């Protein structure tokens, strides 16, 4: 399998670090079986691209997953579940909807103006969160029929893979990012899938260290999955 390696570029998560990213050759057809194999090696999907950090010196990005049956919500996570009991949750095929894009555009504009996804565009949204995999689903969260959050997730043989979540910043008090993970865990449990894959855990990055609040958490190091214990702020 051919891997294309980028030139060094500034790291998005750690200051004063250079990053390099390896991409699976886009001419290769990524079948469900190959997707699963790539996932077990630590690759992630973004649109039609499958990638993994391949930095020269740093190894801070650690693929992470939650064993669904072993997961137990913390006190604060239980409060989040209770807080959001009035939401309607619906799993839909990954298709373009104007209301979903409008929500995404508002989220990027208010939460990520300093990031490389700003400004949002319909083309970007389609390429990132609609197209790229037939295994992709959108989990919609509605309050009084208003769409307030969407969790984009892939169905794999060994679990769900959390791709991205966006929500209405006006509902910050609901902790919708946390609720999205808790809902994906509940769905995976109902489907009897063993894992929820969360992407890269980076202990030194506030943007990525939140994954350690979901226990037990497993990380991939040297080709093996290991359980880690992280400090709780509960």
mmCIF file of C-alpha atoms in Angstrom:
data_model
loop_
_atom_site.group_PDB
_atom_site.id
_atom_site.type_symbol
_atom_site.label_atom_id
_atom_site.label_comp_id
_atom_site.label_asym_id
_atom_site.label_seq_id
_atom_site.Cartn_x
_atom_site.Cartn_y
_atom_site.Cartn_z
ATOM 1 C CA UNK A 1 0.000 0.000 0.000
ATOM 2 C CA UNK A 2 1.393 3.384 -1.023
ATOM 3 C CA UNK A 3 1.577 6.134 1.616
ATOM 4 C CA UNK A 4 2.121 9.745 0.579
ATOM 5 C CA UNK A 5 4.001 11.872 3.108
ATOM 6 C CA UNK A 6 3.517 15.626 3.400
ATOM 7 C CA UNK A 7 6.280 18.141 3.855
ATOM 8 C CA UNK A 8 6.829 19.345 7.451
ATOM 9 C CA UNK A 9 4.233 21.894 8.542
ATOM 10 C CA UNK A 10 3.302 23.636 11.821
ATOM 11 C CA UNK A 11 1.510 21.324 14.220
ATOM 12 C CA UNK A 12 -2.163 22.154 14.823
ATOM 13 C CA UNK A 13 -2.068 20.949 18.434
ATOM 14 C CA UNK A 14 1.371 21.558 19.965
ATOM 15 C CA UNK A 15 3.137 24.896 19.813
ATOM 16 C CA UNK A 16 6.633 25.008 18.349
ATOM 17 C CA UNK A 17 6.286 21.522 16.868
ATOM 18 C CA UNK A 18 6.529 20.453 13.234
ATOM 19 C CA UNK A 19 4.190 17.790 11.931
ATOM 20 C CA UNK A 20 4.144 15.443 8.961
ATOM 21 C CA UNK A 21 1.129 13.477 7.822
ATOM 22 C CA UNK A 22 0.949 10.229 5.902
ATOM 23 C CA UNK A 23 -1.980 9.747 3.505
ATOM 24 C CA UNK A 24 -3.122 6.551 1.856
ATOM 25 C CA UNK A 25 -2.747 6.915 -1.914
ATOM 26 C CA UNK A 26 -6.131 8.391 -3.016
ATOM 27 C CA UNK A 27 -6.094 6.130 -6.091
ATOM 28 C CA UNK A 28 -6.463 3.074 -3.832
ATOM 29 C CA UNK A 29 -10.026 1.870 -3.243
ATOM 30 C CA UNK A 30 -10.591 1.743 0.496
ATOM 31 C CA UNK A 31 -12.961 -1.177 0.969
ATOM 32 C CA UNK A 32 -14.666 -1.788 4.338
ATOM 33 C CA UNK A 33 -12.082 -4.486 5.087
ATOM 34 C CA UNK A 34 -9.184 -2.157 4.253
ATOM 35 C CA UNK A 35 -10.789 0.643 6.257
ATOM 36 C CA UNK A 36 -10.944 -1.656 9.290
ATOM 37 C CA UNK A 37 -7.299 -2.680 8.817
ATOM 38 C CA UNK A 38 -6.222 0.967 8.526
ATOM 39 C CA UNK A 39 -8.216 1.825 11.625
ATOM 40 C CA UNK A 40 -6.407 -0.857 13.612
ATOM 41 C CA UNK A 41 -3.094 0.641 12.488
ATOM 42 C CA UNK A 42 -4.112 4.069 13.788
ATOM 43 C CA UNK A 43 -5.284 5.780 10.595
ATOM 44 C CA UNK A 44 -8.221 8.177 10.642
ATOM 45 C CA UNK A 45 -10.664 9.254 7.927
ATOM 46 C CA UNK A 46 -11.298 12.829 6.805
ATOM 47 C CA UNK A 47 -13.607 12.901 3.805
ATOM 48 C CA UNK A 48 -12.127 10.545 1.215
ATOM 49 C CA UNK A 49 -8.656 10.726 2.800
ATOM 50 C CA UNK A 50 -7.207 8.250 5.297
ATOM 51 C CA UNK A 51 -4.309 9.704 7.242
ATOM 52 C CA UNK A 52 -2.001 9.262 10.212
ATOM 53 C CA UNK A 53 0.568 11.582 11.839
ATOM 54 C CA UNK A 54 4.077 10.494 10.834
ATOM 55 C CA UNK A 55 6.198 13.158 12.482
ATOM 56 C CA UNK A 56 9.976 12.899 12.469
ATOM 57 C CA UNK A 57 10.517 13.358 16.211
ATOM 58 C CA UNK A 58 7.199 13.615 18.054
ATOM 59 C CA UNK A 59 4.923 10.682 18.957
ATOM 60 C CA UNK A 60 2.349 12.614 20.988
ATOM 61 C CA UNK A 61 -0.660 11.658 18.827
ATOM 62 C CA UNK A 62 -1.971 8.357 20.199
ATOM 63 C CA UNK A 63 -4.956 6.580 18.593
ATOM 64 C CA UNK A 64 -7.612 6.076 21.260
ATOM 65 C CA UNK A 65 -10.759 4.056 21.805
ATOM 66 C CA UNK A 66 -13.254 3.328 24.573
ATOM 67 C CA UNK A 67 -14.210 -0.304 25.319
ATOM 68 C CA UNK A 68 -17.974 0.068 25.234
ATOM 69 C CA UNK A 69 -18.975 -2.591 27.773
ATOM 70 C CA UNK A 70 -16.405 -1.446 30.317
ATOM 71 C CA UNK A 71 -17.260 2.268 30.113
ATOM 72 C CA UNK A 72 -18.820 3.837 33.189
ATOM 73 C CA UNK A 73 -19.879 7.498 33.077
ATOM 74 C CA UNK A 74 -18.374 9.841 35.641
ATOM 75 C CA UNK A 75 -20.521 12.018 37.895
ATOM 76 C CA UNK A 76 -20.273 14.990 35.537
ATOM 77 C CA UNK A 77 -21.075 12.791 32.533
ATOM 78 C CA UNK A 78 -24.169 11.487 34.344
ATOM 79 C CA UNK A 79 -25.216 15.099 34.872
ATOM 80 C CA UNK A 80 -24.725 15.760 31.160
ATOM 81 C CA UNK A 81 -26.940 12.795 30.286
ATOM 82 C CA UNK A 82 -29.646 14.030 32.648
ATOM 83 C CA UNK A 83 -29.366 17.570 31.288
ATOM 84 C CA UNK A 84 -30.023 16.334 27.757
ATOM 85 C CA UNK A 85 -32.854 13.921 28.372
ATOM 86 C CA UNK A 86 -35.206 16.268 26.540
ATOM 87 C CA UNK A 87 -33.355 15.898 23.225
ATOM 88 C CA UNK A 88 -34.573 13.802 20.332
ATOM 89 C CA UNK A 89 -31.836 11.658 18.773
ATOM 90 C CA UNK A 90 -32.062 10.270 15.277
ATOM 91 C CA UNK A 91 -29.497 8.364 13.177
ATOM 92 C CA UNK A 92 -29.560 9.329 9.506
ATOM 93 C CA UNK A 93 -27.597 8.445 6.399
ATOM 94 C CA UNK A 94 -24.809 10.905 5.639
ATOM 95 C CA UNK A 95 -26.537 13.203 3.161
ATOM 96 C CA UNK A 96 -26.391 16.924 2.561
ATOM 97 C CA UNK A 97 -29.091 18.904 4.371
ATOM 98 C CA UNK A 98 -29.311 22.658 4.310
ATOM 99 C CA UNK A 99 -30.111 22.841 8.036
ATOM 100 C CA UNK A 100 -27.054 20.707 8.859
ATOM 101 C CA UNK A 101 -24.797 22.906 6.772
ATOM 102 C CA UNK A 102 -26.207 26.085 8.321
ATOM 103 C CA UNK A 103 -25.512 24.665 11.774
ATOM 104 C CA UNK A 104 -21.968 23.670 10.730
ATOM 105 C CA UNK A 105 -21.325 27.123 9.253
ATOM 106 C CA UNK A 106 -22.494 28.803 12.465
ATOM 107 C CA UNK A 107 -20.342 26.474 14.572
ATOM 108 C CA UNK A 108 -17.182 27.109 12.534
ATOM 109 C CA UNK A 109 -17.817 30.860 12.473
ATOM 110 C CA UNK A 110 -18.269 31.130 16.240
ATOM 111 C CA UNK A 111 -15.906 28.443 17.531
ATOM 112 C CA UNK A 112 -13.122 28.016 14.971
ATOM 113 C CA UNK A 113 -12.466 31.326 13.254
ATOM 114 C CA UNK A 114 -8.752 30.805 13.949
ATOM 115 C CA UNK A 115 -8.667 27.366 12.337
ATOM 116 C CA UNK A 116 -8.021 26.098 8.827
ATOM 117 C CA UNK A 117 -11.723 25.249 8.318
ATOM 118 C CA UNK A 118 -12.727 28.921 8.482
ATOM 119 C CA UNK A 119 -14.538 30.187 6.541
ATOM 120 C CA UNK A 120 -16.886 27.260 6.045
ATOM 121 C CA UNK A 121 -18.167 26.426 2.577
ATOM 122 C CA UNK A 122 -20.721 23.984 1.227
ATOM 123 C CA UNK A 123 -17.999 22.258 -0.812
ATOM 124 C CA UNK A 124 -15.847 21.822 2.277
ATOM 125 C CA UNK A 125 -18.788 20.482 4.282
ATOM 126 C CA UNK A 126 -19.729 17.942 1.612
ATOM 127 C CA UNK A 127 -16.137 16.770 1.155
ATOM 128 C CA UNK A 128 -15.415 16.522 4.878
ATOM 129 C CA UNK A 129 -18.623 15.229 6.439
ATOM 130 C CA UNK A 130 -20.941 13.880 3.733
ATOM 131 C CA UNK A 131 -18.826 12.228 1.064
ATOM 132 C CA UNK A 132 -15.943 9.795 1.367
ATOM 133 C CA UNK A 133 -17.438 6.670 2.957
ATOM 134 C CA UNK A 134 -20.643 4.662 2.570
ATOM 135 C CA UNK A 135 -20.220 3.673 6.226
ATOM 136 C CA UNK A 136 -20.816 7.227 7.435
ATOM 137 C CA UNK A 137 -23.887 8.271 9.434
ATOM 138 C CA UNK A 138 -25.125 11.526 10.957
ATOM 139 C CA UNK A 139 -26.513 11.381 14.481
ATOM 140 C CA UNK A 140 -28.887 14.332 14.830
ATOM 141 C CA UNK A 141 -29.773 15.955 18.143
ATOM 142 C CA UNK A 142 -32.952 18.024 18.170
ATOM 143 C CA UNK A 143 -34.628 20.181 20.788
ATOM 144 C CA UNK A 144 -38.290 20.964 20.045
ATOM 145 C CA UNK A 145 -37.568 19.806 16.487
ATOM 146 C CA UNK A 146 -34.708 22.298 16.112
ATOM 147 C CA UNK A 147 -31.425 20.746 14.978
ATOM 148 C CA UNK A 148 -28.820 21.751 17.574
ATOM 149 C CA UNK A 149 -26.022 19.192 17.083
ATOM 150 C CA UNK A 150 -24.750 16.565 14.653
ATOM 151 C CA UNK A 151 -22.255 13.808 15.433
ATOM 152 C CA UNK A 152 -20.680 12.320 12.320
ATOM 153 C CA UNK A 153 -19.695 8.688 12.843
ATOM 154 C CA UNK A 154 -18.573 5.687 10.792
ATOM 155 C CA UNK A 155 -19.832 2.153 11.340
ATOM 156 C CA UNK A 156 -16.912 -0.295 11.366
ATOM 157 C CA UNK A 157 -16.759 -4.009 12.050
ATOM 158 C CA UNK A 158 -15.267 -3.484 15.522
ATOM 159 C CA UNK A 159 -17.126 -0.357 16.537
ATOM 160 C CA UNK A 160 -18.144 3.184 15.758
ATOM 161 C CA UNK A 161 -15.539 5.744 14.755
ATOM 162 C CA UNK A 162 -16.301 9.307 15.879
ATOM 163 C CA UNK A 163 -15.344 11.570 12.977
ATOM 164 C CA UNK A 164 -16.547 15.048 13.981
ATOM 165 C CA UNK A 165 -19.208 16.816 16.032
ATOM 166 C CA UNK A 166 -20.628 20.286 15.500
ATOM 167 C CA UNK A 167 -23.330 22.070 17.451
ATOM 168 C CA UNK A 168 -25.091 25.360 18.091
ATOM 169 C CA UNK A 169 -22.810 27.437 20.372
ATOM 170 C CA UNK A 170 -25.936 28.937 21.950
ATOM 171 C CA UNK A 171 -26.374 25.586 23.704
ATOM 172 C CA UNK A 172 -22.907 25.449 25.277
ATOM 173 C CA UNK A 173 -24.504 24.810 28.670
ATOM 174 C CA UNK A 174 -25.671 21.399 27.451
ATOM 175 C CA UNK A 175 -22.074 20.116 26.887
ATOM 176 C CA UNK A 176 -23.143 18.751 23.506
ATOM 177 C CA UNK A 177 -19.660 17.550 22.559
ATOM 178 C CA UNK A 178 -19.637 15.301 25.611
ATOM 179 C CA UNK A 179 -23.234 14.263 24.989
ATOM 180 C CA UNK A 180 -22.350 13.261 21.421
ATOM 181 C CA UNK A 181 -19.699 10.837 22.679
ATOM 182 C CA UNK A 182 -22.011 9.447 25.351
ATOM 183 C CA UNK A 183 -24.736 8.911 22.740
ATOM 184 C CA UNK A 184 -22.339 7.130 20.380
ATOM 185 C CA UNK A 185 -21.318 4.872 23.256
ATOM 186 C CA UNK A 186 -24.978 4.077 23.947
ATOM 187 C CA UNK A 187 -25.632 3.328 20.269
ATOM 188 C CA UNK A 188 -22.545 1.113 20.019
ATOM 189 C CA UNK A 189 -23.690 -0.761 23.113
ATOM 190 C CA UNK A 190 -27.145 -1.377 21.631
ATOM 191 C CA UNK A 191 -25.502 -2.597 18.432
ATOM 192 C CA UNK A 192 -23.169 -4.840 20.454
ATOM 193 C CA UNK A 193 -20.104 -3.199 18.970
ATOM 194 C CA UNK A 194 -17.054 -3.467 21.223
ATOM 195 C CA UNK A 195 -15.391 -0.060 20.734
ATOM 196 C CA UNK A 196 -15.911 3.626 20.115
ATOM 197 C CA UNK A 197 -12.850 5.028 18.346
ATOM 198 C CA UNK A 198 -12.160 8.650 19.320
ATOM 199 C CA UNK A 199 -9.203 9.590 17.167
ATOM 200 C CA UNK A 200 -5.942 10.920 18.575
ATOM 201 C CA UNK A 201 -5.441 11.497 22.274
ATOM 202 C CA UNK A 202 -2.781 14.166 22.903
ATOM 203 C CA UNK A 203 -2.156 14.641 26.611
ATOM 204 C CA UNK A 204 -0.373 17.993 26.205
ATOM 205 C CA UNK A 205 -3.097 19.498 23.996
ATOM 206 C CA UNK A 206 -6.245 20.922 25.658
ATOM 207 C CA UNK A 207 -8.069 20.386 22.345
ATOM 208 C CA UNK A 208 -7.430 16.646 22.443
ATOM 209 C CA UNK A 209 -6.800 15.735 26.102
ATOM 210 C CA UNK A 210 -10.550 15.778 26.900
ATOM 211 C CA UNK A 211 -10.744 12.203 25.616
ATOM 212 C CA UNK A 212 -9.022 11.116 28.805
ATOM 213 C CA UNK A 213 -12.194 11.972 30.723
ATOM 214 C CA UNK A 214 -13.844 8.872 29.243
ATOM 215 C CA UNK A 215 -12.701 5.868 31.235
ATOM 216 C CA UNK A 216 -11.425 3.320 30.663
ATOM 217 C CA UNK A 217 -9.504 4.684 27.669
ATOM 218 C CA UNK A 218 -7.249 2.556 25.499
ATOM 219 C CA UNK A 219 -4.421 3.906 23.330
ATOM 220 C CA UNK A 220 -2.444 2.305 20.532
ATOM 221 C CA UNK A 221 1.316 2.186 21.122
ATOM 222 C CA UNK A 222 3.879 0.015 19.346
ATOM 223 C CA UNK A 223 1.118 -1.911 17.615
ATOM 224 C CA UNK A 224 -0.727 -2.857 20.826
ATOM 225 C CA UNK A 225 -3.751 -1.388 22.579
ATOM 226 C CA UNK A 226 -3.108 -0.447 26.223
ATOM 227 C CA UNK A 227 -5.453 0.903 28.865
ATOM 228 C CA UNK A 228 -4.353 4.167 30.461
ATOM 229 C CA UNK A 229 -5.576 5.952 33.555
ATOM 230 C CA UNK A 230 -5.839 9.716 33.227
ATOM 231 C CA UNK A 231 -6.498 12.364 35.822
ATOM 232 C CA UNK A 232 -10.174 13.144 36.241
ATOM 233 C CA UNK A 233 -11.551 16.632 36.749
ATOM 234 C CA UNK A 234 -14.871 15.241 37.966
#
